[in-house]
PDB file of C-alpha atoms in Angstrom:
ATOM      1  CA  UNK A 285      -7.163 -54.391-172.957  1.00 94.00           C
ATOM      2  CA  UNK A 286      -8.139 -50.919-173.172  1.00 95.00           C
ATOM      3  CA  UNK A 287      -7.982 -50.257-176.821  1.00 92.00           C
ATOM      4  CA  UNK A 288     -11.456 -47.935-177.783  1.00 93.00           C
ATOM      5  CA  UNK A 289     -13.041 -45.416-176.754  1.00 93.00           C
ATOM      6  CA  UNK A 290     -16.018 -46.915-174.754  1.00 94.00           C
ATOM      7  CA  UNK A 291     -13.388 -48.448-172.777  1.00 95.00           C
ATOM      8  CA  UNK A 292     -12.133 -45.268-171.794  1.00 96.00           C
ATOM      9  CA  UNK A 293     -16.049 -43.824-171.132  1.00 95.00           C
ATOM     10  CA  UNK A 294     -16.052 -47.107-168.793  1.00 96.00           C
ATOM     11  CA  UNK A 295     -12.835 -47.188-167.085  1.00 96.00           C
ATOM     12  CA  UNK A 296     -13.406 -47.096-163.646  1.00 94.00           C
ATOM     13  CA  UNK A 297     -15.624 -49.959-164.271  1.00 95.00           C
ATOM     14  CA  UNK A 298     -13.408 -51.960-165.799  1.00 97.00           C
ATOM     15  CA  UNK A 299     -10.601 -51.330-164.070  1.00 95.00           C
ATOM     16  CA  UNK A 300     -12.474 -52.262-161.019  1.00 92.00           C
ATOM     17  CA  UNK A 301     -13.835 -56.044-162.512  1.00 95.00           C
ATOM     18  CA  UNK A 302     -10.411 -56.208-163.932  1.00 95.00           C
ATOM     19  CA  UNK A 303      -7.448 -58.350-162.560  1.00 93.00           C
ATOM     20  CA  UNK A 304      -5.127 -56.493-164.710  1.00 95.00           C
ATOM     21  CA  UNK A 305      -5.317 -53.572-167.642  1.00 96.00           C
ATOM     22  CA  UNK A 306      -3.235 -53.487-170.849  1.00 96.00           C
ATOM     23  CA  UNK A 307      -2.876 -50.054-172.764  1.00 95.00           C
ATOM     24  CA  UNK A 308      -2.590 -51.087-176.213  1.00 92.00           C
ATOM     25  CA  UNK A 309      -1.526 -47.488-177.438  1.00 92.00           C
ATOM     26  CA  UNK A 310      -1.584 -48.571-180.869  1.00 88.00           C
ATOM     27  CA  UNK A 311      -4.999 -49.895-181.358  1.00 90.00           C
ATOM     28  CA  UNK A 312      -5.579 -47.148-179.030  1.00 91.00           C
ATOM     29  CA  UNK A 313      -4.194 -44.221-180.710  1.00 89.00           C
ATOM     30  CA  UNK A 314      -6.717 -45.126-184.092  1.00 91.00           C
ATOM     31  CA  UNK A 315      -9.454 -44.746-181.960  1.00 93.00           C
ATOM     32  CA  UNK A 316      -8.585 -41.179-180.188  1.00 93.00           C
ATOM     33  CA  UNK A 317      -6.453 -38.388-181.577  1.00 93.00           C
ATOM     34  CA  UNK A 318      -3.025 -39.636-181.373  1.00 89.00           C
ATOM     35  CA  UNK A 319      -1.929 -36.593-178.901  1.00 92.00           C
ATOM     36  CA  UNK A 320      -4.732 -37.647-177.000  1.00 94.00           C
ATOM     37  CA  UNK A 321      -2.646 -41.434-176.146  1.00 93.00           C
ATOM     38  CA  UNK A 322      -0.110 -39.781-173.793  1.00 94.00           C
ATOM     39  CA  UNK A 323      -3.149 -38.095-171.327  1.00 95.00           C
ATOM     40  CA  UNK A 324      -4.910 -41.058-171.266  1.00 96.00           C
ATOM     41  CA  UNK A 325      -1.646 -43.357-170.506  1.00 95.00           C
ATOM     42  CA  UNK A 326      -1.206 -41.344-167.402  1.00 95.00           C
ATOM     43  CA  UNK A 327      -4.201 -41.116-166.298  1.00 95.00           C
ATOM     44  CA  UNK A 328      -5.404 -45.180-166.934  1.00 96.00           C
ATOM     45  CA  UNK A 329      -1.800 -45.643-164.926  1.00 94.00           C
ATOM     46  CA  UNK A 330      -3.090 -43.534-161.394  1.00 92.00           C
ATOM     47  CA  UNK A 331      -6.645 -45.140-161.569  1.00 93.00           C
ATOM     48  CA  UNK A 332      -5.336 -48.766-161.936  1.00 93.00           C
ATOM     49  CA  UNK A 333      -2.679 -47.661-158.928  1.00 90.00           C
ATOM     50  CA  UNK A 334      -5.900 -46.103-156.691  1.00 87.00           C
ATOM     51  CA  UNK A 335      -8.089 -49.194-157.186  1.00 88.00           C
ATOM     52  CA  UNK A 336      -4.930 -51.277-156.684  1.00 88.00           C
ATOM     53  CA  UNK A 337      -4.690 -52.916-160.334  1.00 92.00           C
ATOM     54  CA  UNK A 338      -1.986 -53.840-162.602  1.00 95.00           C
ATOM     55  CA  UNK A 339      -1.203 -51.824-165.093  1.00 96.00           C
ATOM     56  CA  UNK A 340       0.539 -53.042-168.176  1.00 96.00           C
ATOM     57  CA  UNK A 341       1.612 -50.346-171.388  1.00 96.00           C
ATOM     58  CA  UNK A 342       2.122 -52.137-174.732  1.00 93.00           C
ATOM     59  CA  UNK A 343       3.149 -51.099-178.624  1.00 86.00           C
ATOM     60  CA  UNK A 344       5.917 -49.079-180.083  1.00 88.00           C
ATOM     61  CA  UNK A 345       8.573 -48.935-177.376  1.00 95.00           C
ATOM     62  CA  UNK A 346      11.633 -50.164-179.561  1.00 96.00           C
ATOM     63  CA  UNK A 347       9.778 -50.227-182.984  1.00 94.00           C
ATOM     64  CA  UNK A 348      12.779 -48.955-184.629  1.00 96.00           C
ATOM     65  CA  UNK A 349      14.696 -52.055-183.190  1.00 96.00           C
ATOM     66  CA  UNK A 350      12.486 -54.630-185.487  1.00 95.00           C
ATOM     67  CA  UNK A 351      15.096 -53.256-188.286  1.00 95.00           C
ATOM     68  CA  UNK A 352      17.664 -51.571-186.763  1.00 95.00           C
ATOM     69  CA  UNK A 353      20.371 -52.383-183.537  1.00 95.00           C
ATOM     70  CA  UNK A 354      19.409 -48.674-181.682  1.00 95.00           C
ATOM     71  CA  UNK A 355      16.679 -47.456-180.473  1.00 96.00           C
ATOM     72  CA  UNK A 356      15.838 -43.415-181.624  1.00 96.00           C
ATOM     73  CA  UNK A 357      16.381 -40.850-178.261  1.00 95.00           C
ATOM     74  CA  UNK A 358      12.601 -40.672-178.816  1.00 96.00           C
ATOM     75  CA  UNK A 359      11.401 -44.096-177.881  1.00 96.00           C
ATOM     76  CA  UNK A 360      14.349 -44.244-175.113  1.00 96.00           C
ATOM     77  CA  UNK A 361      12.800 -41.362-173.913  1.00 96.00           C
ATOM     78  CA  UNK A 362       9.204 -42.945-174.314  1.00 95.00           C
ATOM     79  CA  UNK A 363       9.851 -45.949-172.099  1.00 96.00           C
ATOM     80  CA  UNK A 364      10.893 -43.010-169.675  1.00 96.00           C
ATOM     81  CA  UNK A 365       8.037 -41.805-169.387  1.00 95.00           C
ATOM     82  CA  UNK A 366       6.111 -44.978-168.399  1.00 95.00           C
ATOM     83  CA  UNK A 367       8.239 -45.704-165.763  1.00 95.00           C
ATOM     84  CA  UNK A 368       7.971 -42.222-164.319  1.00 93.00           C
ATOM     85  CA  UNK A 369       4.607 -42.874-164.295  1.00 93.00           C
ATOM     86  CA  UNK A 370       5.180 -46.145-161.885  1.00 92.00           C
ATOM     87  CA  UNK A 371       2.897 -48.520-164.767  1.00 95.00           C
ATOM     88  CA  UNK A 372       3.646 -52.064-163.082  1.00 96.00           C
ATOM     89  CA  UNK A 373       5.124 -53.751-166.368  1.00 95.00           C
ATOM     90  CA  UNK A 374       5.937 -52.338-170.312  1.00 96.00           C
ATOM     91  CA  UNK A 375       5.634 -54.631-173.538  1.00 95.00           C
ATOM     92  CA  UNK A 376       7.561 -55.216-176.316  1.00 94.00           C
ATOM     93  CA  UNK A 377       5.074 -56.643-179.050  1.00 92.00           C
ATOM     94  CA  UNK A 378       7.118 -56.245-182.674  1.00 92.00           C
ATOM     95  CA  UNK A 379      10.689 -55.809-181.257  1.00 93.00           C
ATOM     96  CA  UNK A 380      10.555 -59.117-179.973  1.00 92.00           C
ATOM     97  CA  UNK A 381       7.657 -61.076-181.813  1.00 91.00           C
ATOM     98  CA  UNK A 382       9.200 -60.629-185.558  1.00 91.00           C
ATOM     99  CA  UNK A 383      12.190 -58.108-185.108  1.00 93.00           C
ATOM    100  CA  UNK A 384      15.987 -58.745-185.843  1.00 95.00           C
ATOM    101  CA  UNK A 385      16.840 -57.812-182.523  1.00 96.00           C
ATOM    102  CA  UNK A 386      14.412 -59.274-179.771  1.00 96.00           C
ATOM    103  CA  UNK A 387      17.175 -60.063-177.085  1.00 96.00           C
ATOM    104  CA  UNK A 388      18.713 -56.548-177.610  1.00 96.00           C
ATOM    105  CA  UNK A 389      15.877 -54.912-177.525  1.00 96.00           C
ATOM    106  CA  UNK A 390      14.841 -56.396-174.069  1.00 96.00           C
ATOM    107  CA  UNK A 391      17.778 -55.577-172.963  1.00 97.00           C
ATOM    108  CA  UNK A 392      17.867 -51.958-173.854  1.00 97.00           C
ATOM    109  CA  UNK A 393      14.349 -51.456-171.934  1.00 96.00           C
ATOM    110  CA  UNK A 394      15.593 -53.699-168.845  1.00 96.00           C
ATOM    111  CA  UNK A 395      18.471 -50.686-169.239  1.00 97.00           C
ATOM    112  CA  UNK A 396      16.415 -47.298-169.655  1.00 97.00           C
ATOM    113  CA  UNK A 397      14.017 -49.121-167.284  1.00 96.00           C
ATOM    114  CA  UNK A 398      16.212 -49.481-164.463  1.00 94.00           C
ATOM    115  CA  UNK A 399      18.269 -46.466-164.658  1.00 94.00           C
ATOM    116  CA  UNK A 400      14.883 -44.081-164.759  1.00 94.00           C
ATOM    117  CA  UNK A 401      13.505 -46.048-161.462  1.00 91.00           C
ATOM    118  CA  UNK A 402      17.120 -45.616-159.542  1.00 90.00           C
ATOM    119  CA  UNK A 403      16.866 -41.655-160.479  1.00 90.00           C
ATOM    120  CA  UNK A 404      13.593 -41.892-159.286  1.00 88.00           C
ATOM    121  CA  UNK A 405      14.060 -43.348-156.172  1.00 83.00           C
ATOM    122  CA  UNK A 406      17.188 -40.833-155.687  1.00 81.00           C
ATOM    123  CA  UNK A 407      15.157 -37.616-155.824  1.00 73.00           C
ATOM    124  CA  UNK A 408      14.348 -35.482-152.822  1.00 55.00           C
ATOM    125  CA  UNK A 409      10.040 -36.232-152.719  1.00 58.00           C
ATOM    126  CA  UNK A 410       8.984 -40.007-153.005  1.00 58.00           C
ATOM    127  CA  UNK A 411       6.030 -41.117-154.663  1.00 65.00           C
ATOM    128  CA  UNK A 412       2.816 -39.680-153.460  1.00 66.00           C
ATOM    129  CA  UNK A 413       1.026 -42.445-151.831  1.00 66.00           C
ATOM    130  CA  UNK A 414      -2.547 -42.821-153.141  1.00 65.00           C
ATOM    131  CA  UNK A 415      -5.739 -42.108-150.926  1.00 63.00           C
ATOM    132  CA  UNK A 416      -7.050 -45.329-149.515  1.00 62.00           C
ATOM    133  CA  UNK A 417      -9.886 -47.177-150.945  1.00 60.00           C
ATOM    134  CA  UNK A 418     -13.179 -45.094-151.235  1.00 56.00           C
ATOM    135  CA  UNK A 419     -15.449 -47.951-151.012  1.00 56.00           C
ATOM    136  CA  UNK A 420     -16.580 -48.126-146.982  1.00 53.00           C
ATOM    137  CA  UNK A 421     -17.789 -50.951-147.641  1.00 56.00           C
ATOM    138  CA  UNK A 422     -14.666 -52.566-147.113  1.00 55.00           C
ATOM    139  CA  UNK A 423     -14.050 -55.014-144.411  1.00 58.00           C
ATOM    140  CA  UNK A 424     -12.131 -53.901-141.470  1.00 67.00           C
ATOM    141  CA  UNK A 425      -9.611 -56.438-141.997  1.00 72.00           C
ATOM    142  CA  UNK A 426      -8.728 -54.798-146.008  1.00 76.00           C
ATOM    143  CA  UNK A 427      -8.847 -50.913-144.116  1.00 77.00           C
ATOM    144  CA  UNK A 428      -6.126 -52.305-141.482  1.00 82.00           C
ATOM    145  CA  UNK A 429      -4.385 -54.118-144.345  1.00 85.00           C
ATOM    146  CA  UNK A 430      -4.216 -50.747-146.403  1.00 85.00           C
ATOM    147  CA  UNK A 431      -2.684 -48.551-143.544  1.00 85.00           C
ATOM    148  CA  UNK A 432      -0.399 -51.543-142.418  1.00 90.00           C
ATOM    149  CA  UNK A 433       0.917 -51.331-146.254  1.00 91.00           C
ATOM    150  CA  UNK A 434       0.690 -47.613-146.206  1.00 89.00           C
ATOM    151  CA  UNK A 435       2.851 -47.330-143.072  1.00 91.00           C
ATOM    152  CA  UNK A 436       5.711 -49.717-144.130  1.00 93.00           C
ATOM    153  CA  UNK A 437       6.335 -47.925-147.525  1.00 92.00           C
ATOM    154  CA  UNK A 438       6.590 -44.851-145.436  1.00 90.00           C
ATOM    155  CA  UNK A 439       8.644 -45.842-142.853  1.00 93.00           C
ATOM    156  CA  UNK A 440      10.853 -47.807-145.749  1.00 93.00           C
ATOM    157  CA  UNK A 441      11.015 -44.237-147.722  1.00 90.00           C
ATOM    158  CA  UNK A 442      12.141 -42.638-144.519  1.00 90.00           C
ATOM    159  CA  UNK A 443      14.484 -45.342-143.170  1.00 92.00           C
ATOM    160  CA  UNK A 444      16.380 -45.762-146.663  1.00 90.00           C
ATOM    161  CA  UNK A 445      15.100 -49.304-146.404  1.00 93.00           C
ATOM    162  CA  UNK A 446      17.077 -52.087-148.082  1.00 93.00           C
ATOM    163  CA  UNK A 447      14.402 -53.911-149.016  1.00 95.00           C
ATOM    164  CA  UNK A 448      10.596 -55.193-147.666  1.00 96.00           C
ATOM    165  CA  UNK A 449       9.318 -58.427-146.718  1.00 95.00           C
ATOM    166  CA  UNK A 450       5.734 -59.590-147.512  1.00 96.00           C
ATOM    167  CA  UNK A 451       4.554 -62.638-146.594  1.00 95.00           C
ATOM    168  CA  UNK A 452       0.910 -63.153-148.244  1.00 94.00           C
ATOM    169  CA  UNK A 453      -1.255 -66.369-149.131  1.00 92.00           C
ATOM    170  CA  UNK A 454      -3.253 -64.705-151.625  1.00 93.00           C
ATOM    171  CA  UNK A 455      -1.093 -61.839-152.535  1.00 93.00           C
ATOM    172  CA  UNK A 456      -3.494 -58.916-151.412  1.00 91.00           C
ATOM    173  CA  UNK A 457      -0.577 -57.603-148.987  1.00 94.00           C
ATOM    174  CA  UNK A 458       2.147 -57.431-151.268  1.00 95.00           C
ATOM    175  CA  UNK A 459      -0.465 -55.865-153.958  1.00 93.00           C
ATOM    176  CA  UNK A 460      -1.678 -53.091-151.171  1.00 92.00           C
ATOM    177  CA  UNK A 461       2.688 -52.013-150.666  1.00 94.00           C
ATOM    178  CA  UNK A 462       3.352 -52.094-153.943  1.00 94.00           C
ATOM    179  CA  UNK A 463       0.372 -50.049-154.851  1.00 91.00           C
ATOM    180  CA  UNK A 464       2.518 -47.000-152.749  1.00 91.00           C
ATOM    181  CA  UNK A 465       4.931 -47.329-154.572  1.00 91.00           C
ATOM    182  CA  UNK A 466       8.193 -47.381-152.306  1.00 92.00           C
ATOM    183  CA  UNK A 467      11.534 -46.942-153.359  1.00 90.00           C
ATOM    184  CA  UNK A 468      12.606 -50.339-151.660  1.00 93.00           C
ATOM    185  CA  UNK A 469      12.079 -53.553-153.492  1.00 94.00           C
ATOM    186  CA  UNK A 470       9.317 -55.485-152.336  1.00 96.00           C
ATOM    187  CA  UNK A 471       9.866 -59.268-151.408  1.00 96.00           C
ATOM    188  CA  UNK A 472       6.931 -61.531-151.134  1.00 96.00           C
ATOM    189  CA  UNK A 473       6.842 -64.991-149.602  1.00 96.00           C
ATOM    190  CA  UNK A 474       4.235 -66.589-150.838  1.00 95.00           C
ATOM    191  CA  UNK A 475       3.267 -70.921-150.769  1.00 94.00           C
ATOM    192  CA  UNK A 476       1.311 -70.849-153.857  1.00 94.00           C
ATOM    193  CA  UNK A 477       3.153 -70.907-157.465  1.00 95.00           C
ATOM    194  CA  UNK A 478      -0.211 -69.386-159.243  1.00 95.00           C
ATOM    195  CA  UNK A 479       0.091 -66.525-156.785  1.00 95.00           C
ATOM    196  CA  UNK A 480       3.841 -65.684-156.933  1.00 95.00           C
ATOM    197  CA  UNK A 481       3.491 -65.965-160.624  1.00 95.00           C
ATOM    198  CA  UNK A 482       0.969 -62.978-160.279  1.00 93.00           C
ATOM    199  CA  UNK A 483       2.403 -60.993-158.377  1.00 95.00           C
ATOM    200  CA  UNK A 484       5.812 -61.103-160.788  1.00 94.00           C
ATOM    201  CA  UNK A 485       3.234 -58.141-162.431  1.00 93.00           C
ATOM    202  CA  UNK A 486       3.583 -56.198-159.835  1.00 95.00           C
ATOM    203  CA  UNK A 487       5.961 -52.851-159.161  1.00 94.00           C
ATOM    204  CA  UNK A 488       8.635 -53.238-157.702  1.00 94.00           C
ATOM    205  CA  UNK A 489       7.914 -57.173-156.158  1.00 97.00           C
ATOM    206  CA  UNK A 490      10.037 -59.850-156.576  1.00 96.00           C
ATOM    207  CA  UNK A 491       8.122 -63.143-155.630  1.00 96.00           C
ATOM    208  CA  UNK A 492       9.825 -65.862-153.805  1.00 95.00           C
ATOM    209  CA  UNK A 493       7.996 -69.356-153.176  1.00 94.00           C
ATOM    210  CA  UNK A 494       8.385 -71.213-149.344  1.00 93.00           C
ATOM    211  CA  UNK A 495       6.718 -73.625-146.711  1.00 91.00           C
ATOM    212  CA  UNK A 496       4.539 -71.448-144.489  1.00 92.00           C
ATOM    213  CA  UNK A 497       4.902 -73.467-141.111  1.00 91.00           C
ATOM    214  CA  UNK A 498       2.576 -73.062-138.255  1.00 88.00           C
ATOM    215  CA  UNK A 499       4.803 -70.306-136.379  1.00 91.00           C
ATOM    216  CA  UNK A 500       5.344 -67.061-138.394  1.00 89.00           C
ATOM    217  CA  UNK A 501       8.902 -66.508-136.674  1.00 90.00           C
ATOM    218  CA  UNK A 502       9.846 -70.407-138.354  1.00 90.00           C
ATOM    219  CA  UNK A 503       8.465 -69.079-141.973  1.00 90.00           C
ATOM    220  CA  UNK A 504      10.194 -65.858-141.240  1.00 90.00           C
ATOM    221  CA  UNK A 505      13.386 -67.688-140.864  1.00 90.00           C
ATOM    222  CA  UNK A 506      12.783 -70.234-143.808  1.00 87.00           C
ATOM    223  CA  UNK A 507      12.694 -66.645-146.222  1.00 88.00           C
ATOM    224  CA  UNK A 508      16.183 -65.203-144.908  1.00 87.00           C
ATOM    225  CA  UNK A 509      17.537 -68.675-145.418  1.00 83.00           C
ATOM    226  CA  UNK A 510      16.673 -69.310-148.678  1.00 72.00           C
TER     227      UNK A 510
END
């Protein structure tokens, strides 16, 4: 939970022993100039998308919703602005912990949500895909992984893709495509419940449980069936 400023003197450190990061921009903005908040969103966002971390924003989305049905054209415009900024996941604290309108007020950020990422993925230049992973001390099997998942969100953008299938025992595959971003949704088999609950954080991935059998064509044909 990056909510002080030593945490954002440290963040490449933390974001790197990290499984996930939370921007809790309203702790957060008492502990930096407030127009400070929107910089440091941005930039927490690409460095948890380089190192190939979750990143989560929280506080004040909808807070005009814990009173009243409508959100202001500010705060629509707010949630925006995290999504153009591909964060993996947004939070509604108040709106939904003690408001009058918690189901509305998911709803209107499932809304703004999904019609920013469909503009998104409608314009002319995709997402820029990150550099790969700086640290060459990384096994040859995670460098191959990283230009395997590199190459299918490319191809994907360029195709027009429908959609693209992951199948991962850990999750480190599906985490390495979604970290570039495509403009396809990302389906990942997985066997494990812990890990397809994890990777429900992700951008963009939609986790789907099944048997892994001992040939990959029989799993492959377990996924379209189900």
């Amino acid at each position: 939970k990056i909510e002080s400023q030593p945490a954002l003197e440290n963040i490449h450190e933390i974001v790197r022993a990290a499984d996930a990061i939370m921007i809790a921009r309203g702790d957060l903005g008492t502990a930096i100039p407030f127009h400070q908040v929107p910089v440091w969103q941005e930039r927490i966002a690409n460095i948890c998308r380089e190192l190939g971390k979750p990143c989560l924003v929280s506080t004040h989305f909808l807070e005009s919703m814990t009173m009243y049905p409508t959100p202001t054209r500010a705060e629509v415009t707010d949630i925006s602005e995290a999504v153009s900024q591909r964060a993996d996941a947004l939070i509604l604290t108040s709106e939904t912990a003690s408001g009058k309108y918690p189901f509305k007020s998911l709803a209107i950020m499932h809304a703004v949500a999904k019609r920013m990422e469909e503009h998104l993925n409608t314009k002319n230049t995709p997402c820029a895909l990150p550099p790969l992973h700086p640290d060459r001390k990384a096994s040859n099997v995670t460098y191959l992984a990283e230009n395997i998942a590199s190459a299918a969100a490319i191809l994907a953008n360029q195709r027009k893709a429908k959609a693209i299938l992951v199948f991962t025992q850990k999750g480190l595959m599906a985490n390495l495509v979604s970290r570039c971003r495509p403009a396809a949704p990302i389906f990942a088999f997985t066997a494990a419940p812990a890990i397809r609950n994890k990777l429900s954080l992700l951008y963009g991935v939609r986790p789907f449980k099944i048997r892994f059998l001992d040939k990959p064509e029989d799993t492959v044909q377990i996924a379209f069936e189900d």
